mmCIF file of C-alpha atoms in Angstrom:
data_model
loop_
_atom_site.group_PDB
_atom_site.id
_atom_site.type_symbol
_atom_site.label_atom_id
_atom_site.label_comp_id
_atom_site.label_asym_id
_atom_site.label_seq_id
_atom_site.Cartn_x
_atom_site.Cartn_y
_atom_site.Cartn_z
ATOM 1 C CA MET A 25 -23.122 58.851 -32.112
ATOM 2 C CA LYS A 26 -21.279 61.084 -29.667
ATOM 3 C CA ILE A 27 -21.252 59.860 -26.077
ATOM 4 C CA ILE A 28 -19.810 61.982 -23.293
ATOM 5 C CA VAL A 29 -18.805 60.305 -20.045
ATOM 6 C CA LEU A 30 -18.482 62.368 -16.874
ATOM 7 C CA VAL A 31 -15.420 61.387 -14.851
ATOM 8 C CA LYS A 32 -14.021 62.633 -11.567
ATOM 9 C CA GLN A 33 -10.753 62.469 -9.684
ATOM 10 C CA VAL A 34 -11.291 61.491 -6.036
ATOM 11 C CA PRO A 35 -9.156 60.586 -3.015
ATOM 12 C CA ASP A 36 -8.246 56.899 -2.992
ATOM 13 C CA THR A 37 -10.917 54.920 -1.143
ATOM 14 C CA GLU A 38 -8.213 52.613 0.233
ATOM 15 C CA GLU A 39 -6.685 55.472 2.218
ATOM 16 C CA GLU A 40 -8.009 57.445 5.173
ATOM 17 C CA ARG A 41 -9.841 60.619 4.226
ATOM 18 C CA LYS A 42 -9.591 63.799 6.254
ATOM 19 C CA LEU A 43 -11.471 67.075 6.431
ATOM 20 C CA ASP A 44 -9.694 70.416 6.435
ATOM 21 C CA ALA A 45 -10.841 72.106 9.644
ATOM 22 C CA SER A 46 -10.175 75.588 8.243
ATOM 23 C CA THR A 47 -12.267 75.189 5.092
ATOM 24 C CA GLY A 48 -14.717 72.447 6.005
ATOM 25 C CA ARG A 49 -13.800 70.643 2.802
ATOM 26 C CA LEU A 50 -12.168 67.330 2.069
ATOM 27 C CA ASP A 51 -8.383 67.522 2.359
ATOM 28 C CA ARG A 52 -7.404 66.149 -1.032
ATOM 29 C CA ALA A 53 -3.698 66.465 -0.291
ATOM 30 C CA ALA A 54 -3.981 63.965 2.561
ATOM 31 C CA SER A 55 -4.291 60.964 0.239
ATOM 32 C CA GLU A 56 -3.494 59.891 -3.300
ATOM 33 C CA SER A 57 -5.994 60.898 -5.978
ATOM 34 C CA VAL A 58 -7.420 58.360 -8.417
ATOM 35 C CA ALA A 59 -10.124 58.131 -11.055
ATOM 36 C CA ASP A 60 -13.443 57.297 -9.411
ATOM 37 C CA GLU A 61 -14.295 53.665 -10.116
ATOM 38 C CA ILE A 62 -18.002 54.306 -10.715
ATOM 39 C CA ASN A 63 -17.091 56.662 -13.564
ATOM 40 C CA GLU A 64 -14.950 53.931 -15.103
ATOM 41 C CA ARG A 65 -18.032 51.717 -15.165
ATOM 42 C CA ALA A 66 -19.877 54.523 -16.933
ATOM 43 C CA LEU A 67 -17.023 54.697 -19.434
ATOM 44 C CA GLU A 68 -17.274 50.951 -19.998
ATOM 45 C CA VAL A 69 -20.915 51.388 -21.054
ATOM 46 C CA ALA A 70 -19.848 53.905 -23.694
ATOM 47 C CA LEU A 71 -16.854 51.879 -24.870
ATOM 48 C CA ARG A 72 -18.910 48.713 -25.324
ATOM 49 C CA HIS A 73 -21.289 50.618 -27.565
ATOM 50 C CA LYS A 74 -18.366 52.051 -29.502
ATOM 51 C CA ASP A 75 -16.822 48.576 -29.913
ATOM 52 C CA SER A 76 -19.912 47.333 -31.735
ATOM 53 C CA ASN A 77 -20.922 50.536 -33.519
ATOM 54 C CA LYS A 78 -18.363 51.882 -35.951
ATOM 55 C CA GLY A 79 -18.270 55.645 -36.117
ATOM 56 C CA SER A 80 -19.288 56.216 -32.509
ATOM 57 C CA GLU A 81 -17.231 58.731 -30.533
ATOM 58 C CA VAL A 82 -16.531 58.648 -26.793
ATOM 59 C CA VAL A 83 -15.443 61.844 -25.031
ATOM 60 C CA VAL A 84 -14.603 62.096 -21.328
ATOM 61 C CA LEU A 85 -15.339 65.303 -19.426
ATOM 62 C CA THR A 86 -14.195 66.407 -15.988
ATOM 63 C CA MET A 87 -14.162 69.510 -13.834
ATOM 64 C CA GLY A 88 -11.288 69.872 -11.399
ATOM 65 C CA PRO A 89 -7.753 71.051 -10.687
ATOM 66 C CA ALA A 90 -4.756 70.420 -12.928
ATOM 67 C CA SER A 91 -4.184 67.017 -11.310
ATOM 68 C CA ALA A 92 -7.551 65.812 -12.662
ATOM 69 C CA THR A 93 -5.804 65.402 -16.018
ATOM 70 C CA GLN A 94 -4.535 62.077 -14.668
ATOM 71 C CA ALA A 95 -8.086 60.724 -14.515
ATOM 72 C CA LEU A 96 -8.687 61.871 -18.083
ATOM 73 C CA ARG A 97 -5.492 60.271 -19.351
ATOM 74 C CA LYS A 98 -6.486 56.966 -17.770
ATOM 75 C CA ALA A 99 -9.882 57.165 -19.469
ATOM 76 C CA LEU A 100 -8.137 57.854 -22.776
ATOM 77 C CA SER A 101 -5.900 54.831 -22.229
ATOM 78 C CA MET A 102 -9.005 52.702 -21.678
ATOM 79 C CA GLY A 103 -10.349 53.684 -25.098
ATOM 80 C CA ALA A 104 -11.971 57.126 -25.000
ATOM 81 C CA ASP A 105 -11.274 59.177 -28.130
ATOM 82 C CA SER A 106 -10.751 62.610 -26.582
ATOM 83 C CA ALA A 107 -11.093 64.524 -23.324
ATOM 84 C CA VAL A 108 -12.314 67.889 -22.044
ATOM 85 C CA HIS A 109 -10.994 69.399 -18.803
ATOM 86 C CA VAL A 110 -12.780 72.350 -17.198
ATOM 87 C CA GLU A 111 -10.247 74.030 -14.915
ATOM 88 C CA ASP A 112 -10.578 77.402 -13.200
ATOM 89 C CA ASP A 113 -9.347 78.630 -9.817
ATOM 90 C CA ARG A 114 -12.785 80.096 -9.175
ATOM 91 C CA LEU A 115 -14.193 76.567 -9.092
ATOM 92 C CA ASP A 116 -12.100 75.520 -6.103
ATOM 93 C CA GLY A 117 -14.421 73.956 -3.541
ATOM 94 C CA ALA A 118 -17.449 74.046 -5.840
ATOM 95 C CA ASP A 119 -20.555 72.448 -4.359
ATOM 96 C CA ILE A 120 -22.895 70.155 -6.282
ATOM 97 C CA ALA A 121 -25.031 73.036 -7.577
ATOM 98 C CA ARG A 122 -22.093 74.876 -9.110
ATOM 99 C CA THR A 123 -20.567 71.619 -10.351
ATOM 100 C CA ALA A 124 -23.765 70.691 -12.174
ATOM 101 C CA ALA A 125 -24.095 74.158 -13.723
ATOM 102 C CA VAL A 126 -20.520 74.101 -15.022
ATOM 103 C CA LEU A 127 -20.778 70.562 -16.384
ATOM 104 C CA ALA A 128 -24.026 71.441 -18.149
ATOM 105 C CA ALA A 129 -22.396 74.491 -19.736
ATOM 106 C CA ALA A 130 -19.466 72.367 -20.911
ATOM 107 C CA LEU A 131 -21.850 69.802 -22.365
ATOM 108 C CA ARG A 132 -23.716 72.491 -24.283
ATOM 109 C CA ARG A 133 -20.448 73.685 -25.773
ATOM 110 C CA THR A 134 -19.197 70.210 -26.647
ATOM 111 C CA GLY A 135 -22.425 68.756 -28.014
ATOM 112 C CA PHE A 136 -23.532 65.150 -27.515
ATOM 113 C CA ASP A 137 -26.135 62.488 -28.174
ATOM 114 C CA LEU A 138 -25.844 60.766 -24.798
ATOM 115 C CA VAL A 139 -24.221 61.531 -21.442
ATOM 116 C CA VAL A 140 -23.231 58.666 -19.132
ATOM 117 C CA ALA A 141 -22.210 59.204 -15.507
ATOM 118 C CA GLY A 142 -21.820 57.294 -12.274
ATOM 119 C CA ASN A 143 -24.797 57.555 -9.934
ATOM 120 C CA GLU A 144 -22.687 59.102 -7.148
ATOM 121 C CA SER A 145 -19.038 59.910 -6.482
ATOM 122 C CA THR A 146 -17.171 58.175 -3.674
ATOM 123 C CA ASP A 147 -16.063 61.440 -2.093
ATOM 124 C CA GLY A 148 -19.214 63.569 -2.024
ATOM 125 C CA ARG A 149 -21.901 60.854 -2.104
ATOM 126 C CA GLY A 150 -24.472 63.457 -3.119
ATOM 127 C CA GLY A 151 -25.923 61.343 -5.897
ATOM 128 C CA VAL A 152 -27.749 64.273 -7.511
ATOM 129 C CA VAL A 153 -25.319 65.784 -10.034
ATOM 130 C CA PRO A 154 -26.615 63.743 -13.025
ATOM 131 C CA ALA A 155 -30.176 64.835 -12.220
ATOM 132 C CA MET A 156 -29.154 68.482 -11.837
ATOM 133 C CA VAL A 157 -27.252 68.393 -15.136
ATOM 134 C CA ALA A 158 -30.317 66.926 -16.846
ATOM 135 C CA GLU A 159 -32.461 69.693 -15.359
ATOM 136 C CA HIS A 160 -30.077 72.390 -16.614
ATOM 137 C CA LEU A 161 -30.172 70.899 -20.102
ATOM 138 C CA GLY A 162 -33.891 70.126 -20.114
ATOM 139 C CA LEU A 163 -33.252 66.480 -20.980
ATOM 140 C CA PRO A 164 -34.647 63.157 -19.720
ATOM 141 C CA LEU A 165 -32.694 61.300 -17.035
ATOM 142 C CA LEU A 166 -32.492 57.546 -16.502
ATOM 143 C CA SER A 167 -30.990 57.220 -13.041
ATOM 144 C CA SER A 168 -29.148 54.411 -11.238
ATOM 145 C CA LEU A 169 -29.207 51.878 -14.053
ATOM 146 C CA ASN A 170 -27.815 48.396 -13.485
ATOM 147 C CA SER A 171 -27.488 47.855 -17.233
ATOM 148 C CA VAL A 172 -27.672 50.056 -20.319
ATOM 149 C CA GLU A 173 -28.546 49.409 -23.964
ATOM 150 C CA ILE A 174 -27.914 52.223 -26.429
ATOM 151 C CA GLY A 175 -29.903 52.320 -29.658
ATOM 152 C CA PRO A 176 -29.786 54.650 -32.674
ATOM 153 C CA ALA A 177 -32.456 56.980 -31.276
ATOM 154 C CA SER A 178 -33.058 55.862 -27.701
ATOM 155 C CA VAL A 179 -31.447 54.413 -24.595
ATOM 156 C CA THR A 180 -32.920 51.743 -22.320
ATOM 157 C CA GLY A 181 -31.832 50.257 -19.036
ATOM 158 C CA GLU A 182 -32.812 48.317 -15.945
ATOM 159 C CA VAL A 183 -33.308 49.818 -12.498
ATOM 160 C CA GLY A 184 -33.324 47.676 -9.377
ATOM 161 C CA ILE A 185 -36.571 47.928 -7.401
ATOM 162 C CA GLU A 186 -37.896 46.126 -4.340
ATOM 163 C CA ASP A 187 -39.609 43.366 -6.292
ATOM 164 C CA GLY A 188 -37.075 42.946 -9.090
ATOM 165 C CA LEU A 189 -36.053 45.022 -12.096
ATOM 166 C CA LEU A 190 -37.815 47.866 -13.879
ATOM 167 C CA GLU A 191 -37.044 48.568 -17.542
ATOM 168 C CA VAL A 192 -36.922 52.248 -18.449
ATOM 169 C CA SER A 193 -36.195 54.101 -21.679
ATOM 170 C CA ALA A 194 -35.752 57.595 -23.071
ATOM 171 C CA ALA A 195 -35.323 59.190 -26.462
ATOM 172 C CA LEU A 196 -31.930 60.682 -27.280
ATOM 173 C CA PRO A 197 -30.406 63.033 -26.366
ATOM 174 C CA ALA A 198 -30.530 61.949 -22.732
ATOM 175 C CA ILE A 199 -28.569 61.627 -19.497
ATOM 176 C CA VAL A 200 -28.050 58.276 -17.752
ATOM 177 C CA SER A 201 -26.303 57.295 -14.547
ATOM 178 C CA VAL A 202 -25.119 53.797 -13.669
ATOM 179 C CA THR A 203 -24.602 51.885 -10.438
ATOM 180 C CA GLU A 204 -21.871 49.537 -9.266
ATOM 181 C CA ARG A 205 -23.961 46.677 -10.661
ATOM 182 C CA SER A 206 -23.230 47.837 -14.207
ATOM 183 C CA ALA A 207 -20.465 46.377 -16.359
ATOM 184 C CA GLU A 208 -17.031 46.168 -14.757
ATOM 185 C CA ALA A 209 -14.492 48.480 -16.360
ATOM 186 C CA ARG A 210 -11.734 47.156 -18.591
ATOM 187 C CA PHE A 211 -8.052 47.634 -17.815
ATOM 188 C CA PRO A 212 -5.845 49.814 -20.017
ATOM 189 C CA ASN A 213 -3.344 47.840 -22.088
ATOM 190 C CA PHE A 214 0.131 48.973 -23.104
ATOM 191 C CA LYS A 215 -1.022 50.139 -26.523
ATOM 192 C CA GLY A 216 -3.834 52.140 -24.950
ATOM 193 C CA ILE A 217 -1.482 53.794 -22.474
ATOM 194 C CA MET A 218 0.922 54.855 -25.206
ATOM 195 C CA THR A 219 -1.859 56.022 -27.544
ATOM 196 C CA ALA A 220 -3.489 58.090 -24.783
ATOM 197 C CA LYS A 221 -0.521 60.466 -24.786
ATOM 198 C CA ARG A 222 -1.380 61.553 -28.331
ATOM 199 C CA LYS A 223 -5.155 61.852 -27.991
ATOM 200 C CA PRO A 224 -6.754 65.326 -27.882
ATOM 201 C CA LEU A 225 -7.303 66.892 -24.467
ATOM 202 C CA ALA A 226 -9.009 70.292 -24.505
ATOM 203 C CA ASN A 227 -8.819 72.701 -21.560
ATOM 204 C CA LEU A 228 -11.711 75.054 -20.865
ATOM 205 C CA SER A 229 -12.091 77.891 -18.373
ATOM 206 C CA LEU A 230 -15.211 79.644 -17.149
ATOM 207 C CA ALA A 231 -14.561 82.339 -19.748
ATOM 208 C CA ASP A 232 -14.764 79.707 -22.484
ATOM 209 C CA LEU A 233 -18.126 78.568 -21.136
ATOM 210 C CA ASP A 234 -19.534 82.095 -20.877
ATOM 211 C CA LEU A 235 -20.970 81.138 -17.487
ATOM 212 C CA ASP A 236 -22.075 83.712 -14.927
ATOM 213 C CA LEU A 237 -20.993 82.482 -11.491
ATOM 214 C CA SER A 238 -23.533 84.758 -9.833
ATOM 215 C CA VAL A 239 -26.155 82.531 -11.411
ATOM 216 C CA ALA A 240 -24.223 79.296 -10.937
ATOM 217 C CA GLY A 241 -23.169 80.207 -7.418
ATOM 218 C CA ARG A 242 -22.679 78.089 -4.330
ATOM 219 C CA THR A 243 -25.951 77.162 -2.669
ATOM 220 C CA SER A 244 -24.488 75.480 0.402
ATOM 221 C CA THR A 245 -22.099 76.574 3.139
ATOM 222 C CA VAL A 246 -20.324 74.431 5.725
ATOM 223 C CA LEU A 247 -20.999 76.030 9.104
ATOM 224 C CA THR A 248 -18.874 73.800 11.316
ATOM 225 C CA ILE A 249 -17.094 70.466 11.339
ATOM 226 C CA SER A 250 -15.862 68.250 14.152
ATOM 227 C CA GLU A 251 -13.608 65.239 14.290
ATOM 228 C CA ARG A 252 -15.101 61.839 14.852
ATOM 229 C CA PRO A 253 -14.568 60.805 18.504
ATOM 230 C CA ALA A 254 -11.812 58.277 19.044
ATOM 231 C CA ARG A 255 -12.975 54.731 19.620
ATOM 232 C CA THR A 256 -13.040 53.770 23.272
ATOM 233 C CA ALA A 257 -11.911 50.434 24.643
ATOM 234 C CA GLY A 258 -14.529 47.728 24.648
ATOM 235 C CA LYS A 259 -15.787 45.931 27.709
ATOM 236 C CA LYS A 260 -15.052 42.262 28.140
ATOM 237 C CA ILE A 261 -17.616 40.215 30.028
ATOM 238 C CA VAL A 262 -16.455 36.882 31.425
ATOM 239 C CA ASP A 263 -19.202 34.359 32.029
ATOM 240 C CA ASP A 264 -18.899 33.396 35.664
ATOM 241 C CA GLY A 265 -22.601 32.905 36.079
ATOM 242 C CA THR A 266 -23.565 36.576 36.042
ATOM 243 C CA ALA A 267 -22.689 37.395 32.418
ATOM 244 C CA ALA A 268 -26.305 37.606 31.288
ATOM 245 C CA GLY A 269 -27.114 40.269 33.855
ATOM 246 C CA GLU A 270 -23.945 42.251 33.116
ATOM 247 C CA LEU A 271 -24.670 42.129 29.392
ATOM 248 C CA ALA A 272 -28.205 43.382 29.940
ATOM 249 C CA GLU A 273 -26.931 46.248 32.121
ATOM 250 C CA PHE A 274 -24.347 47.168 29.477
ATOM 251 C CA LEU A 275 -26.971 47.290 26.728
ATOM 252 C CA VAL A 276 -29.342 49.357 28.851
ATOM 253 C CA ALA A 277 -26.567 51.798 29.805
ATOM 254 C CA GLY A 278 -25.713 52.265 26.144
ATOM 255 C CA ARG A 279 -29.396 52.677 25.253
ATOM 256 C CA LEU A 280 -29.102 49.762 22.881
ATOM 257 C CA VAL A 281 -32.264 48.073 24.156
#
């Protein structure tokens, strides 16, 4: 079985993120870039299946600038067999529609039995790319799974609902996305880190994908952005017998009651 895991390089969530006022896009140079943790959980799903099913193949796929290779190398060090990197200057600032179209084209070229992704990235928070990829490919989608079981011809999983858990399934090939409740990712060991340097990493451009950008064009445009207002000093109310009234006035003035 060939499982492809979608991974993404994102700005470190531990650092402050900034928007570029001139482009309206996230300023990725303002913080260190790391592999998105939710994608590592998706990779763990694939690796656990590979661990117990000899002959299974795990491939990681990303779309991004040259620096995104770092995220792929980490995935390879965790146990993925090979990687595919779609890199093209014309994809700079791609929105979710273009991203999904390009990923779908890369998946068609690579071939697969199952695609596993995180339910949403920590930078965009769109949460729709897996669904859009599935639509492009005409395949079933199991979205936001807390757990995944991969069989020879089907995939099943559990989705959290208001009253508990709902079990869902789909025949392969299929697309699934996982949540932060899914299995925690393993850490690369020294052997994995050294082996990753020798594992195959293919680079693809838009020309390789034979993709018409006029069809897979941007569908959204940022009109304007503004900085978040600075936090103002709080108001301290000392209880000298009138605190209740002052508190009520403060809440009313702030339209909090």
